[in-house]
Coordinates of C-alpha atoms in Angstrom, one line a residue:
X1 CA -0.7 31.9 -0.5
X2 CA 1.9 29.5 -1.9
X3 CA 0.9 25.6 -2.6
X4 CA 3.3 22.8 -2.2
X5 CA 3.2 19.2 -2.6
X6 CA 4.9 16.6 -0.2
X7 CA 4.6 12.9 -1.9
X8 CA 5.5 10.5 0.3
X9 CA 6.1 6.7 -0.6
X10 CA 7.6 3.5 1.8
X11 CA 10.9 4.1 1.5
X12 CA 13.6 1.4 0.6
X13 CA 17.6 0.2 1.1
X14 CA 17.3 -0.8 -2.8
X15 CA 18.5 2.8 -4.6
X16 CA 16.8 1.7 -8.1
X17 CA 13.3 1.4 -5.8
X18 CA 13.8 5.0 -4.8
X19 CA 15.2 5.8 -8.2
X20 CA 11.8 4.2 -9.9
X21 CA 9.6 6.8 -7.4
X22 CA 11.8 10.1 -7.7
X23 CA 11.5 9.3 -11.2
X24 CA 8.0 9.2 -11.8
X25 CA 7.7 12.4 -9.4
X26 CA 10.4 14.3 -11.1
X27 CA 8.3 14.0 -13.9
X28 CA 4.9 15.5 -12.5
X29 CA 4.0 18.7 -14.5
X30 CA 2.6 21.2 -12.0
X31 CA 1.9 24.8 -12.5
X32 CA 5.1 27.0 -12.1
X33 CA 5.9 28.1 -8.9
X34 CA 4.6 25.0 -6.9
X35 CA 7.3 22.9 -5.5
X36 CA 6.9 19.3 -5.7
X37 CA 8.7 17.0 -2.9
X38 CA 9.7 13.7 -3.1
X39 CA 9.7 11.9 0.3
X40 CA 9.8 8.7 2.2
X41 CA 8.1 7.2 5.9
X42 CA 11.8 5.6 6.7
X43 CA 15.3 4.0 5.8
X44 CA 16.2 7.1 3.0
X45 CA 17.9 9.4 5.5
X46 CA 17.9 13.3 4.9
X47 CA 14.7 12.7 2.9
X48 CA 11.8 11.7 5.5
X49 CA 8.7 12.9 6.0
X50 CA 10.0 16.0 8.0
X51 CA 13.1 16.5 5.9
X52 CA 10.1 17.4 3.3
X53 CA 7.8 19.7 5.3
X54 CA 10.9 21.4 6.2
X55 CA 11.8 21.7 3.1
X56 CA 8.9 23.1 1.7
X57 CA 7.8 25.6 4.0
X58 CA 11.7 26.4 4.2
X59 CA 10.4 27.9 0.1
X60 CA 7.8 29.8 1.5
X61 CA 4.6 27.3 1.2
X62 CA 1.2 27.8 3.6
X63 CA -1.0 25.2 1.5
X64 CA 0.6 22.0 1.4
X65 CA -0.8 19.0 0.0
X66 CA 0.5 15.6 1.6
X67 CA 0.0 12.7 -1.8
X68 CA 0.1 9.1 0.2
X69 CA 1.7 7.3 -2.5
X70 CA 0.3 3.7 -1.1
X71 CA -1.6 1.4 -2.5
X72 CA -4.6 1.7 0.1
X73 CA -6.4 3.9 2.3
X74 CA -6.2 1.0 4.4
X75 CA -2.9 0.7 4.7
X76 CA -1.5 1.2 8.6
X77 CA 1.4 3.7 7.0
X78 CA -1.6 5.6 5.7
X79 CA -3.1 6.4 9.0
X80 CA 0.2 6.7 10.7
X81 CA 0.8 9.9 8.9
X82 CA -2.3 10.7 8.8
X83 CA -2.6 10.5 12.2
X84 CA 1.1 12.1 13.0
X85 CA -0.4 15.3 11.1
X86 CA -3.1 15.7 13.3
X87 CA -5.9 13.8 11.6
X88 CA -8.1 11.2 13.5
X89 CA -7.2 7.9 13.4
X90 CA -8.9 5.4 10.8
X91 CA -9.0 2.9 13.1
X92 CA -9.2 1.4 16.0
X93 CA -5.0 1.7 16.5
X94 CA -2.8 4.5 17.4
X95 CA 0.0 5.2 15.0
X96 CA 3.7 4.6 16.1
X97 CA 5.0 7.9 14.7
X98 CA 6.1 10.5 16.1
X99 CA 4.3 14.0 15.5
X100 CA 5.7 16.1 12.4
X101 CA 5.9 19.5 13.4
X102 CA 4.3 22.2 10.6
X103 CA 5.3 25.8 11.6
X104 CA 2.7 27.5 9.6
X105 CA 1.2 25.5 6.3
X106 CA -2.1 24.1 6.1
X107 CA -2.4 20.8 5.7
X108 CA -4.7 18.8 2.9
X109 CA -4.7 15.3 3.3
X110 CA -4.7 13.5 0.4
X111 CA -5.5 10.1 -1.1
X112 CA -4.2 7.0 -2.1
X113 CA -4.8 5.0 -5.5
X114 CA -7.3 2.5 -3.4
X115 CA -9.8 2.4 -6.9
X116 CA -9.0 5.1 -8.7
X117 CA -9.2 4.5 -12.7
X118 CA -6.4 5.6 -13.8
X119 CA -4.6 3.2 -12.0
X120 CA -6.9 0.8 -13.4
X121 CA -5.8 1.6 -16.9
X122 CA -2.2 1.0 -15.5
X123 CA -3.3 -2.1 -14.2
X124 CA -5.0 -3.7 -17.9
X125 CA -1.8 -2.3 -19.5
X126 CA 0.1 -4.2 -17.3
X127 CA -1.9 -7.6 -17.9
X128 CA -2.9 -7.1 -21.5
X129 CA -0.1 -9.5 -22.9
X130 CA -1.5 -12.0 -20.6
X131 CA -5.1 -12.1 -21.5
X132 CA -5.8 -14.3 -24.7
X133 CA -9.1 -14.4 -24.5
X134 CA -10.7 -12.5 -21.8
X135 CA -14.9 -13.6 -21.8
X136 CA -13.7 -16.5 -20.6
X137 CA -11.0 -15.9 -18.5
X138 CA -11.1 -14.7 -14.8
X139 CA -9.1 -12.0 -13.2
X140 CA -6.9 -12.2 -9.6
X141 CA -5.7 -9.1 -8.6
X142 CA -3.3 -9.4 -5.5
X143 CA -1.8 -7.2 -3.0
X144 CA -0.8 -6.7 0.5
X145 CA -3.7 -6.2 2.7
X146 CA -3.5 -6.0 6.6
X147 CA -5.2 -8.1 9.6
X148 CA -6.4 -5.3 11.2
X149 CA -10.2 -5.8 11.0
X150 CA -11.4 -2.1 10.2
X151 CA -8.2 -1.5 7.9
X152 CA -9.0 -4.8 6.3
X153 CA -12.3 -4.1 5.3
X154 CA -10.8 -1.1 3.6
X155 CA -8.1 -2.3 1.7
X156 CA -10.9 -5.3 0.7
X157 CA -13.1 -2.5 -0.4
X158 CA -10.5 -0.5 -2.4
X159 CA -9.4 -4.0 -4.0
X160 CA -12.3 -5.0 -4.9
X161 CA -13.4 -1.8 -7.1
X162 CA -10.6 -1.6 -8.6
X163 CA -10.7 -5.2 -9.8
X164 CA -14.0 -4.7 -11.7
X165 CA -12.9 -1.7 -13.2
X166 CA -10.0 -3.7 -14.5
X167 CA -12.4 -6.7 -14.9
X168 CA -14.6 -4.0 -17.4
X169 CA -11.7 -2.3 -19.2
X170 CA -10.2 -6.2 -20.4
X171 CA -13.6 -7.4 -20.6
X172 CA -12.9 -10.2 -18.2
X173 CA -15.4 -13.1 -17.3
X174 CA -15.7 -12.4 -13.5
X175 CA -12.7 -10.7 -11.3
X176 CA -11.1 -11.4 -7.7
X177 CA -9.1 -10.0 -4.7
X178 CA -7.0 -12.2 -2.4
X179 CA -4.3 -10.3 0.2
X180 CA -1.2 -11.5 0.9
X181 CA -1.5 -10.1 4.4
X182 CA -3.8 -12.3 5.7
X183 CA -3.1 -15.3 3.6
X184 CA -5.9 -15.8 1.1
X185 CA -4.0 -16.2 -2.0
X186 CA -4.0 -19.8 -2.4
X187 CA -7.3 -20.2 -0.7
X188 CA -8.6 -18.2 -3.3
X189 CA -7.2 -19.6 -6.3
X190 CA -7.9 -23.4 -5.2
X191 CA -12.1 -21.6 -5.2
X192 CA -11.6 -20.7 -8.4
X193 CA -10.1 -23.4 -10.2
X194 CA -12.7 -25.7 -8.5
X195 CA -15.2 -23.1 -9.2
X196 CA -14.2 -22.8 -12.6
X197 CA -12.5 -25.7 -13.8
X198 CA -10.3 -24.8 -17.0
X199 CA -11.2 -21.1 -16.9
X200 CA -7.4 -19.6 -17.2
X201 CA -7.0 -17.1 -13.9
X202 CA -5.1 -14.3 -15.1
X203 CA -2.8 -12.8 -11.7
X204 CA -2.4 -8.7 -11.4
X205 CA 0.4 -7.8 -8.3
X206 CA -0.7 -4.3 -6.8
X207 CA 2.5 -3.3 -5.9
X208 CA 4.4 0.0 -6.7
X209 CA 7.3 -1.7 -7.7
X210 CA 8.6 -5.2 -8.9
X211 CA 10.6 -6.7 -5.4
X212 CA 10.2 -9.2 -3.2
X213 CA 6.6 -9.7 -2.8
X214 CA 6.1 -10.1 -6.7
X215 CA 9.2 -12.2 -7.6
X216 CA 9.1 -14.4 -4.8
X217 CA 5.8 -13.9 -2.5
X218 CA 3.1 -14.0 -4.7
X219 CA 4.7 -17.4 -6.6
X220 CA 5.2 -19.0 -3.2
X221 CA 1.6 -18.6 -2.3
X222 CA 0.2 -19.9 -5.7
X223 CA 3.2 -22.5 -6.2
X224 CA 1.0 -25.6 -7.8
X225 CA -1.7 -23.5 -9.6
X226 CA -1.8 -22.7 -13.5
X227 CA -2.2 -19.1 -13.6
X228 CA -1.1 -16.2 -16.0
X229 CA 1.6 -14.1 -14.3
X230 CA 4.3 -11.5 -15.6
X231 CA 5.1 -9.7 -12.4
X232 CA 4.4 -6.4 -14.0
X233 CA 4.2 -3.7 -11.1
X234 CA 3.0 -0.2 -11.0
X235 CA 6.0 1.5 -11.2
X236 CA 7.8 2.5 -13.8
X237 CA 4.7 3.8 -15.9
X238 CA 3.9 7.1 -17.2
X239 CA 0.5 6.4 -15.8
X240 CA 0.7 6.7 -12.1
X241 CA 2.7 10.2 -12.5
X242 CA -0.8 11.3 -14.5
X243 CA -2.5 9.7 -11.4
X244 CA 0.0 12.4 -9.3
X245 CA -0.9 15.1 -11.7
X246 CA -4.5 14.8 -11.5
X247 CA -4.9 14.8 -7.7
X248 CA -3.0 18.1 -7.5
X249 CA -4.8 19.6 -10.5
X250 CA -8.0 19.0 -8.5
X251 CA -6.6 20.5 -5.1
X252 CA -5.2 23.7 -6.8
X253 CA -8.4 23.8 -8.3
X254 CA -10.8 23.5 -5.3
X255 CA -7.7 25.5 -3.1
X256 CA -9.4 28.9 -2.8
X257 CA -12.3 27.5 -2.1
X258 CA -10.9 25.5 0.5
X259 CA -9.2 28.8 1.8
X260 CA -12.2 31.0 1.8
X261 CA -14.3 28.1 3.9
X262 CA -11.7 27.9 6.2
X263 CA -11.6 31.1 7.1
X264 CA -15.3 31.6 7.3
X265 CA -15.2 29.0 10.1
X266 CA -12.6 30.4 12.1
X267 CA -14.6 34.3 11.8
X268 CA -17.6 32.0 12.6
X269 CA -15.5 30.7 16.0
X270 CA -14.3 34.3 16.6
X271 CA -17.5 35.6 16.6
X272 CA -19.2 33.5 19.0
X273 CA -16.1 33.3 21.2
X274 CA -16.1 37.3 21.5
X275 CA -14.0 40.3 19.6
X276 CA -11.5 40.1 21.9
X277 CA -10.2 36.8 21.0
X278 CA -7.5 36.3 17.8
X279 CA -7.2 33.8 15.0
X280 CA -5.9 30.8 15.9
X281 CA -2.6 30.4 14.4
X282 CA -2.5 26.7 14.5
X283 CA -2.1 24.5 11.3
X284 CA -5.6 23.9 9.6
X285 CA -6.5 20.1 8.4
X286 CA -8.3 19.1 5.7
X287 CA -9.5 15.6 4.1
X288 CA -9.5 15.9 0.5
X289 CA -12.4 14.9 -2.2
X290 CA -11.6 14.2 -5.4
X291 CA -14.3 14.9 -8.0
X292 CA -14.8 12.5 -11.1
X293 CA -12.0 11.8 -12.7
X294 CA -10.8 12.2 -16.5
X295 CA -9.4 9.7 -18.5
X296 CA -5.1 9.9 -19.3
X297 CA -5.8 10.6 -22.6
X298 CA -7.0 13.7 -21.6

């Protein structure tokens, strides 16, 4: 049994983007011996999502962990390679990939950052500067989103926990989500500052990198509102590699178990099917589970 890890992020034509996300993975610390790929779901040829399953069963790997680095489960690139793995569709949508082909590796699914609390930390980090006095301020985090109903619901879901985490770690008055995708950014704000008239709104981007929709996007859709803003994304930060790190410290942990359940099932099937017929030697799929987390300063 050898592990692997396949990381894959968007993808860009800007080389300092992909520089920011090889970066941060270069810089995972795993346990010797497990190879750690950096890929991409288009536009960096010779590194694509196949280019790194090659690659990694290429060094001998059977348990492969696939790390969605996206913002949300709800994401439509999420369940495109989820669903271009062999996983069922979150849903109601058929991806527009094509399916990868894995020789012999199993295949754990992981997750994206959605709420997760080390991103949260990140997040305050990020917004700190910003927040003079935070009882009495309220806090507008921002991202993508999708008009998909189901996905919608999920990125809102994600959003909205991870806000009031951040909302608890600055000690904020109250805390918000608006998308970008549909439009709810200015809707939102105009509530609030009606809501709360002279209560500063302080604006988080979740984004994994500064670009377009932070410098140009976001100020577009809140052009005419006072708000606290510094554009600040995700990426570079020492924190979302220890979001990386933790993820695959759990799955290497939780691994054999994973193994040993596996292949009780498929003795189960054997059994009942009859002696005479052999292990399937198709790729098995798993969802993974993270278990509570621990703080970075861990």
């Amino acid at each position: 049994m050898k592990p692997g890890v396949l990381v894959i992020s968007h993808g860009s034509r800007d080389p300092e983007w992909v520089a920011l996300v090889d970066e941060a993975v270069r810089a995972v610390r795993v346990p010797e011996g497990v190879p750690v790929y950096s890929s991409f779901l288009e536009i960096v040829e010779g590194r694509l999502i196949q280019d790194g399953v090659d690659a990694l069963e290429a060094d001998g790997v059977t348990e492969m962990l696939v790390l969605p680095l996206f913002v949300s489960s709800g994401s439509t690139h999420v369940d495109d390679i989820g669903q271009s793995f062999g996983f069922p569709k979150a849903a109601f949508r058929d991806g527009d990939m094509d399916p990868f082909t894995v020789r012999r590796a199993n295949v754990t699914m992981g997750l994206p950052i959605d709420d997760d609390p080390v991103i949260a930390e990140l997040v305050w980090e990020n917004i700190r500067p910003l927040a003079e006095e935070p009882s009495h301020e309220t806090l507008l985090l921002v991202a993508h989103g999708s008009r998909e109903k189901v996905l919608n619901r999920i990125w809102r879901t994600g959003m909205s926990q991870l806000a009031e985490r951040v909302r608890m770690l600055g000690g904020f008055a109250r805390s918000e989500i608006a998308m970008l995708l549909p439009n709810q950014a200015g809707c939102v704000m105009g509530a609030l500052q009606r809501k709360y008239p002279g209560e500063a709104v302080v604006v988080a981007p979740l984004f994994l990198s500064r670009g377009y929709f932070t410098s140009t996007v976001i100020p577009e859709r809140l052009q005419g509102f006072d708000y606290q803003y510094n554009g600040e994304a995700l990426l570079p930060n020492p924190y979302l590699t220890r979001w990386m790190e933790q993820q695959i410290e759990e799955w290497l942990e939780e691994l054999p178990e994973l193994i040993a359940a596996g292949n009780a099932n498929e003795l189960e099937e054997q059994t009942e099917a009859g002696d005479s017929v052999q292990q399937d030697a198709s790729v098995r799929l798993r969802r993974f589970s993270r278990r509570a987390w621990r703080p970075v300063s861990e």
